[in-house]
Amino acid sequence: MPLVSMRQLLDEAAKGGYGVGAFNVNDMEQIQAIMEAARETRSPVIIQASRGARQFAQDRYLYHLILAASELYPEIPIAMHQDHGNSFETCKSAIELGFTSVMMDGSLKADGKTPSSFEENVEVTRKVVDFAHERGITVEGEIGVLGGVEDGHGAGGSGLDHITDPDQAVEFAERTGVDALAIAIGTSHGAYKFNKKPDGSVLKMDVLIAIHKRLPNTHLVMHGSSSVPKDLQDIINQYGGKLKETWGVPVEEIQLGIRNGVRKVNVDTDNRLAITGAIRKVLWESPEKFDPRDYMKPAREAMQKVVALRMTQFGQAGHAGDYTPVSIADIAKGYKDGSLSTRPLVAAK
Ligand code: G3H
Ligand code: 13P
Ligand code: ZN
């Protein structure tokens, strides 16, 4: 089937009360791993590419690989999403290339490092929403700032530095008309999120719940949602790696989020760990090997296993065939005639 609107995937997820994993890709094998996991678990899926990924792979390759996936797996609804767009121009170029969804991360300035002001964030996000919705494309915005730095993107620091203020989240949703709202609740990108199993002092699920109470119909997005499982860390270290002890976001906390309005769950690091562990194992155990297929195949299988598990844990498994995808042109009409309203329902404090 053709690539579908992320808005439709998230609306359906809200009806079904589940979350949808959004998995980052940089190459063909990662796309293949996600698609095999989606088929195995019968899941709709969001495949996302960061600016770094678009540069690394050349984005036309990624676009055509994802189109190939949609032909090869016609039973799986796929939304193709720009992760952490840093500017109107980045989002526009993604839309022009054929992405069906974009994130305008206006929580940072266009340098992708410096936190922006609330007004700057509203202004650039609103501009992207106007451009995207006219074309039937979904928009995710971010209010509050995540911790950490990935590939030069991010404000750095701890996830606690810029936690989302629920009142600002309400105003941001009202003024921008985003389809999905990423919030900062103490997570950060990458492997080093927490130095012990996180509790409520560092992972602010109470803030997420407060935002969901005020914006009960808004699709919330959790970034930095890798769980950084110990077994994946151990494989890397067993075969010559040097990861320091670290904790990610426990799956049960993500599931609590899903019960409180989280519809999109971003996962990259867990897949990176799975791939790296599998490659290290082959090269460590068989140093004579030099055919990339000898280590890329186990790497792809290791990623598939992680993705399939997350799809089951997030609840999207089994939902691939629940609905008939609406064309992007019809989604555009829906935004225009108001049937796909982006005016949030706001509950009193
Ligand atoms: O936003 C964070 C994702 O993990 C993507 O990371 O910018 O290194 O591709 P990246
Ligand atoms: P992780 O680094 O926790 O996988 O987060 C990925 C992410 O948020 C991509 O936008
Ligand atoms: Zn992110």
Short mmCIF file of C-alpha atoms and ligand atoms in Angstrom, two decimals:
data_model
loop_
_atom_site.label_atom_id
_atom_site.label_comp_id
_atom_site.label_asym_id
_atom_site.label_seq_id
_atom_site.Cartn_x
_atom_site.Cartn_y
_atom_site.Cartn_z
CA MET A 1 0.00 0.00 0.00
CA PRO A 2 1.16 3.62 -0.43
CA LEU A 3 2.85 5.37 2.48
CA VAL A 4 0.24 6.58 4.92
CA SER A 5 -0.39 9.59 7.08
CA MET A 6 1.10 9.43 10.57
CA ARG A 7 -1.97 11.30 11.80
CA GLN A 8 -4.14 8.40 10.73
CA LEU A 9 -1.85 5.86 12.45
CA LEU A 10 -1.96 7.88 15.67
CA ASP A 11 -5.74 8.49 15.54
CA GLU A 12 -6.23 4.74 15.15
CA ALA A 13 -3.78 4.06 17.99
CA ALA A 14 -5.77 6.41 20.22
CA LYS A 15 -8.99 4.55 19.38
CA GLY A 16 -7.30 1.23 20.16
CA GLY A 17 -5.48 2.56 23.26
CA TYR A 18 -2.02 1.51 22.08
CA GLY A 19 1.29 3.17 21.18
CA VAL A 20 3.20 3.02 17.90
CA GLY A 21 6.98 2.63 17.89
CA ALA A 22 8.85 5.10 15.70
CA PHE A 23 12.14 3.50 14.75
CA ASN A 24 15.11 5.38 13.31
CA VAL A 25 16.82 4.16 10.16
CA ASN A 26 20.03 4.94 8.33
CA ASP A 27 20.32 2.01 5.92
CA MET A 28 18.58 -0.82 4.14
CA GLU A 29 19.17 -3.47 6.78
CA GLN A 30 17.47 -1.41 9.48
CA ILE A 31 14.44 -0.90 7.23
CA GLN A 32 14.37 -4.64 6.51
CA ALA A 33 14.58 -5.46 10.22
CA ILE A 34 11.64 -3.17 11.01
CA MET A 35 9.52 -4.56 8.15
CA GLU A 36 10.14 -8.17 9.10
CA ALA A 37 9.22 -7.34 12.71
CA ALA A 38 6.07 -5.56 11.50
CA ARG A 39 5.04 -8.56 9.41
CA GLU A 40 5.81 -11.00 12.23
CA THR A 41 3.68 -9.01 14.69
CA ARG A 42 1.17 -7.56 12.18
CA SER A 43 1.96 -4.01 13.24
CA PRO A 44 1.48 -0.59 11.65
CA VAL A 45 4.78 1.25 11.82
CA ILE A 46 6.52 4.63 11.77
CA ILE A 47 9.93 4.68 10.11
CA GLN A 48 11.85 7.84 10.83
CA ALA A 49 15.02 9.47 9.56
CA SER A 50 16.95 12.18 11.38
CA ARG A 51 18.80 14.94 9.56
CA GLY A 52 21.98 12.96 10.21
CA ALA A 53 20.43 9.86 8.65
CA ARG A 54 19.28 11.79 5.57
CA GLN A 55 22.81 13.07 5.14
CA PHE A 56 24.51 9.75 5.85
CA ALA A 57 22.43 7.69 3.45
CA GLN A 58 21.45 10.39 0.96
CA ASP A 59 17.76 10.79 1.58
CA ARG A 60 16.60 9.67 -1.87
CA TYR A 61 18.04 6.24 -1.10
CA LEU A 62 16.08 6.11 2.14
CA TYR A 63 12.90 7.30 0.42
CA HIS A 64 13.13 4.66 -2.29
CA LEU A 65 14.04 1.92 0.18
CA ILE A 66 10.96 2.76 2.23
CA LEU A 67 8.86 2.79 -0.95
CA ALA A 68 10.24 -0.67 -1.71
CA ALA A 69 9.17 -1.73 1.78
CA SER A 70 5.64 -0.50 1.11
CA GLU A 71 5.53 -2.62 -2.08
CA LEU A 72 7.01 -5.69 -0.46
CA TYR A 73 4.83 -5.51 2.66
CA PRO A 74 1.48 -4.30 1.26
CA GLU A 75 -0.37 -5.35 4.39
CA ILE A 76 1.64 -2.98 6.65
CA PRO A 77 0.68 0.72 6.96
CA ILE A 78 3.95 2.70 7.01
CA ALA A 79 4.35 6.39 7.86
CA MET A 80 7.66 7.94 6.83
CA HIS A 81 8.67 10.61 9.29
CA GLN A 82 11.34 13.31 9.53
CA ASP A 83 12.81 13.07 13.03
CA HIS A 84 13.93 16.34 14.72
CA GLY A 85 13.58 18.74 11.82
CA ASN A 86 15.60 21.80 12.87
CA SER A 87 14.00 24.39 10.56
CA PHE A 88 11.14 25.11 8.18
CA GLU A 89 13.50 24.35 5.27
CA THR A 90 14.39 20.87 6.59
CA CYS A 91 10.71 19.99 6.99
CA LYS A 92 9.83 21.45 3.59
CA SER A 93 12.55 19.42 1.87
CA ALA A 94 11.34 16.23 3.60
CA ILE A 95 7.77 16.90 2.47
CA GLU A 96 8.92 17.62 -1.07
CA LEU A 97 10.83 14.35 -1.09
CA GLY A 98 7.75 12.35 -0.07
CA PHE A 99 7.84 12.00 3.73
CA THR A 100 4.28 11.70 5.06
CA SER A 101 5.08 13.27 8.41
CA VAL A 102 7.57 15.72 9.88
CA MET A 103 8.75 16.76 13.30
CA MET A 104 9.49 20.45 13.64
CA ASP A 105 11.70 20.48 16.71
CA GLY A 106 11.41 24.17 17.46
CA SER A 107 12.43 23.58 21.08
CA LEU A 108 15.95 24.25 19.80
CA LYS A 109 17.12 26.98 17.46
CA ALA A 110 18.08 25.98 13.91
CA ASP A 111 21.62 25.14 15.15
CA GLY A 112 20.01 22.11 16.84
CA LYS A 113 21.76 22.97 20.13
CA THR A 114 20.51 26.21 21.67
CA PRO A 115 17.13 26.16 23.41
CA SER A 116 14.77 28.60 21.66
CA SER A 117 12.17 30.89 23.21
CA PHE A 118 8.54 29.79 23.46
CA GLU A 119 7.50 32.42 20.90
CA GLU A 120 10.18 31.30 18.40
CA ASN A 121 9.05 27.71 18.81
CA VAL A 122 5.38 28.60 18.24
CA GLU A 123 6.20 30.70 15.20
CA VAL A 124 8.32 28.18 13.30
CA THR A 125 6.07 25.25 14.23
CA ARG A 126 2.94 27.10 13.09
CA LYS A 127 4.66 27.89 9.77
CA VAL A 128 5.45 24.19 9.24
CA VAL A 129 1.89 23.19 10.20
CA ASP A 130 0.42 25.57 7.59
CA PHE A 131 2.72 24.27 4.85
CA ALA A 132 2.35 20.60 5.80
CA HIS A 133 -1.39 20.40 6.40
CA GLU A 134 -2.14 21.99 3.05
CA ARG A 135 -0.35 18.95 1.60
CA GLY A 136 -1.88 16.33 3.92
CA ILE A 137 1.32 15.87 5.92
CA THR A 138 1.34 15.28 9.68
CA VAL A 139 3.30 17.53 12.06
CA GLU A 140 4.84 16.71 15.42
CA GLY A 141 6.06 19.60 17.57
CA GLU A 142 8.13 19.65 20.75
CA ILE A 143 7.68 21.70 23.88
CA GLY A 144 10.35 21.45 26.58
CA VAL A 145 13.83 20.21 25.68
CA LEU A 146 15.27 16.71 25.84
CA GLY A 147 18.69 16.05 27.37
CA GLY A 148 21.78 14.67 25.66
CA VAL A 149 23.38 15.12 22.25
CA GLU A 150 23.08 12.69 19.32
CA ASP A 151 25.15 13.29 16.21
CA GLY A 152 25.57 16.97 17.10
CA HIS A 153 21.83 17.41 17.72
CA GLY A 154 20.62 18.28 21.21
CA ALA A 155 20.97 20.81 24.01
CA GLY A 156 23.19 18.49 26.06
CA GLY A 157 22.85 18.39 29.83
CA SER A 158 20.51 16.27 31.86
CA GLY A 159 16.95 15.50 30.87
CA LEU A 160 15.81 17.48 33.91
CA ASP A 161 17.05 20.85 32.64
CA HIS A 162 13.97 21.80 30.58
CA ILE A 163 10.98 19.72 31.67
CA THR A 164 7.74 20.64 29.87
CA ASP A 165 5.43 23.02 31.69
CA PRO A 166 1.83 21.72 31.30
CA ASP A 167 0.39 25.24 30.86
CA GLN A 168 2.87 25.92 28.06
CA ALA A 169 2.00 22.57 26.48
CA VAL A 170 -1.65 23.63 26.34
CA GLU A 171 -0.84 27.04 24.84
CA PHE A 172 1.58 25.48 22.36
CA ALA A 173 -0.98 22.91 21.17
CA GLU A 174 -3.65 25.60 20.83
CA ARG A 175 -1.46 28.06 18.94
CA THR A 176 0.35 25.67 16.59
CA GLY A 177 -2.27 23.07 15.61
CA VAL A 178 0.26 20.21 15.72
CA ASP A 179 -1.03 16.65 15.29
CA ALA A 180 1.32 15.22 17.91
CA LEU A 181 3.19 16.76 20.80
CA ALA A 182 6.60 15.66 22.04
CA ILE A 183 7.19 16.55 25.66
CA ALA A 184 10.27 16.56 27.88
CA ILE A 185 9.88 14.45 31.02
CA GLY A 186 13.51 13.74 31.95
CA THR A 187 14.59 11.44 29.13
CA SER A 188 17.52 12.09 26.82
CA HIS A 189 18.78 10.64 23.57
CA GLY A 190 21.46 7.97 23.47
CA ALA A 191 22.57 5.22 25.84
CA TYR A 192 23.40 7.35 28.91
CA LYS A 193 20.04 8.45 30.25
CA PHE A 194 20.10 7.53 33.94
CA ASN A 195 22.78 6.32 36.34
CA LYS A 196 20.39 3.97 38.14
CA LYS A 197 16.94 2.56 37.48
CA PRO A 198 14.93 5.78 37.14
CA ASP A 199 12.32 6.76 39.71
CA GLY A 200 9.92 9.69 39.77
CA SER A 201 12.67 12.12 40.78
CA VAL A 202 14.32 11.84 37.34
CA LEU A 203 11.63 10.37 35.07
CA LYS A 204 8.68 12.72 35.42
CA MET A 205 5.73 10.53 34.54
CA ASP A 206 3.66 12.81 36.82
CA VAL A 207 4.29 15.67 34.37
CA LEU A 208 3.19 13.48 31.45
CA ILE A 209 0.01 12.55 33.30
CA ALA A 210 -0.66 16.21 34.16
CA ILE A 211 -0.28 17.17 30.48
CA HIS A 212 -2.57 14.34 29.38
CA LYS A 213 -5.22 15.49 31.90
CA ARG A 214 -5.17 18.99 30.37
CA LEU A 215 -4.95 17.75 26.75
CA PRO A 216 -6.88 14.46 26.83
CA ASN A 217 -7.19 14.12 23.04
CA THR A 218 -3.67 15.21 22.03
CA HIS A 219 -1.31 12.50 20.80
CA LEU A 220 1.75 12.66 23.06
CA VAL A 221 5.20 11.56 21.90
CA MET A 222 7.95 10.15 24.09
CA HIS A 223 11.46 10.70 22.74
CA GLY A 224 14.55 9.09 24.18
CA SER A 225 12.49 5.97 24.88
CA SER A 226 15.09 3.27 24.52
CA SER A 227 15.20 0.95 27.49
CA VAL A 228 18.94 0.26 27.07
CA PRO A 229 18.54 -3.36 28.24
CA LYS A 230 21.34 -4.84 30.28
CA ASP A 231 21.59 -7.94 28.05
CA LEU A 232 22.33 -5.77 25.00
CA GLN A 233 24.93 -3.79 26.94
CA ASP A 234 26.49 -7.04 28.14
CA ILE A 235 26.87 -8.50 24.63
CA ILE A 236 28.76 -5.41 23.49
CA ASN A 237 31.05 -5.48 26.52
CA GLN A 238 31.55 -9.24 26.35
CA TYR A 239 32.95 -8.87 22.85
CA GLY A 240 35.41 -6.04 23.40
CA GLY A 241 33.09 -3.06 23.82
CA LYS A 242 33.45 -0.46 26.56
CA LEU A 243 29.99 0.74 27.54
CA LYS A 244 29.70 2.28 30.98
CA GLU A 245 26.92 1.09 33.27
CA THR A 246 23.69 2.87 32.35
CA TRP A 247 19.88 2.72 32.52
CA GLY A 248 17.21 3.62 29.99
CA VAL A 249 13.45 4.07 30.22
CA PRO A 250 11.80 0.94 31.67
CA VAL A 251 9.17 -0.52 29.35
CA GLU A 252 6.58 -0.43 32.14
CA GLU A 253 7.00 3.37 32.36
CA ILE A 254 6.41 3.64 28.60
CA GLN A 255 3.31 1.48 29.05
CA LEU A 256 2.13 3.85 31.79
CA GLY A 257 2.67 6.66 29.28
CA ILE A 258 0.63 4.80 26.67
CA ARG A 259 -2.23 4.52 29.16
CA ASN A 260 -1.95 8.31 29.48
CA GLY A 261 -2.03 9.57 25.91
CA VAL A 262 1.37 8.54 24.49
CA ARG A 263 0.80 7.36 20.93
CA LYS A 264 4.30 7.59 19.40
CA VAL A 265 7.35 6.09 21.09
CA ASN A 266 10.77 6.92 19.64
CA VAL A 267 13.39 4.17 19.74
CA ASP A 268 16.82 4.28 18.14
CA THR A 269 19.50 3.44 20.70
CA ASP A 270 18.20 -0.06 21.55
CA ASN A 271 18.48 -1.00 17.88
CA ARG A 272 21.96 0.49 17.64
CA LEU A 273 23.01 -1.58 20.64
CA ALA A 274 21.51 -4.77 19.18
CA ILE A 275 23.26 -4.26 15.83
CA THR A 276 26.62 -3.40 17.35
CA GLY A 277 26.51 -6.34 19.76
CA ALA A 278 25.74 -8.80 16.97
CA ILE A 279 28.52 -7.47 14.73
CA ARG A 280 31.05 -7.47 17.57
CA LYS A 281 30.17 -11.07 18.43
CA VAL A 282 30.77 -12.33 14.87
CA LEU A 283 34.02 -10.44 14.41
CA TRP A 284 35.29 -11.43 17.87
CA GLU A 285 34.46 -15.10 17.46
CA SER A 286 35.47 -15.37 13.80
CA PRO A 287 38.19 -12.82 13.10
CA GLU A 288 38.88 -14.48 9.78
CA LYS A 289 35.49 -13.39 8.38
CA PHE A 290 35.33 -10.48 5.96
CA ASP A 291 32.07 -10.88 4.03
CA PRO A 292 29.75 -8.13 5.38
CA ARG A 293 26.80 -10.51 5.02
CA ASP A 294 28.34 -12.69 7.74
CA TYR A 295 27.80 -9.95 10.31
CA MET A 296 25.03 -7.84 8.75
CA LYS A 297 22.60 -10.77 8.72
CA PRO A 298 22.90 -11.46 12.48
CA ALA A 299 22.84 -7.69 13.08
CA ARG A 300 19.58 -7.38 11.14
CA GLU A 301 18.11 -10.34 13.02
CA ALA A 302 19.13 -8.86 16.37
CA MET A 303 17.40 -5.58 15.49
CA GLN A 304 14.28 -7.40 14.27
CA LYS A 305 14.05 -9.15 17.62
CA VAL A 306 14.20 -5.86 19.55
CA VAL A 307 11.67 -4.15 17.25
CA ALA A 308 9.21 -7.06 17.37
CA LEU A 309 9.41 -7.09 21.17
CA ARG A 310 8.78 -3.35 21.40
CA MET A 311 5.84 -3.61 18.96
CA THR A 312 4.29 -6.19 21.23
CA GLN A 313 5.04 -4.21 24.39
CA PHE A 314 3.66 -0.94 22.93
CA GLY A 315 0.46 -2.73 21.88
CA GLN A 316 0.58 -2.00 18.14
CA ALA A 317 0.99 -5.72 17.36
CA GLY A 318 -2.05 -7.15 15.60
CA HIS A 319 -3.36 -3.77 14.42
CA ALA A 320 -1.91 -3.57 10.89
CA GLY A 321 -5.15 -4.60 9.24
CA ASP A 322 -7.62 -2.66 11.38
CA TYR A 323 -8.29 0.13 8.89
CA THR A 324 -8.13 1.23 5.29
CA PRO A 325 -5.52 3.92 4.82
CA VAL A 326 -6.82 7.29 3.66
CA SER A 327 -4.88 8.87 0.79
CA ILE A 328 -2.65 11.84 1.61
CA ALA A 329 -4.82 13.95 -0.76
CA ASP A 330 -7.92 13.09 1.28
CA ILE A 331 -6.05 13.83 4.51
CA ALA A 332 -5.29 17.29 3.07
CA LYS A 333 -9.02 17.77 2.38
CA GLY A 334 -9.75 16.71 5.97
CA TYR A 335 -7.45 19.43 7.34
CA LYS A 336 -9.08 21.97 5.01
CA ASP A 337 -12.71 21.17 5.79
CA GLY A 338 -12.02 20.82 9.52
CA SER A 339 -12.94 17.14 9.78
CA LEU A 340 -9.32 16.51 10.85
CA SER A 341 -9.41 19.23 13.43
CA THR A 342 -6.19 20.13 15.23
CA ARG A 343 -7.91 22.31 17.81
CA PRO A 344 -7.06 20.51 21.03
CA LEU A 345 -9.65 19.66 23.59
CA VAL A 346 -8.49 21.48 26.73
CA ALA A 347 -9.67 20.34 30.16
CA ALA A 348 -9.82 22.76 33.07
CA LYS A 349 -7.05 22.57 35.69
O1 G3H B 1 17.19 12.00 17.64
C1 G3H B 1 17.86 11.05 17.91
C2 G3H B 1 17.96 9.83 17.11
O2 G3H B 1 18.54 8.84 17.90
C3 G3H B 1 18.69 10.04 15.81
O3 G3H B 1 20.03 10.18 16.03
O4 G3H B 1 20.76 12.22 14.77
O5 G3H B 1 22.37 10.39 15.42
O6 G3H B 1 20.68 10.01 13.61
P1 G3H B 1 21.04 10.74 14.88
P1 13P B 2 16.75 6.82 22.01
O1 13P B 2 18.12 7.40 21.89
O2 13P B 2 16.34 6.64 23.44
O3 13P B 2 16.54 5.59 21.22
O4 13P B 2 15.72 7.91 21.43
C1 13P B 2 15.48 8.04 20.06
C2 13P B 2 14.72 9.27 19.72
O5 13P B 2 14.12 9.93 20.55
C3 13P B 2 14.74 9.66 18.31
O6 13P B 2 14.09 10.88 18.10
ZN ZN B 3 14.20 12.31 19.65
#
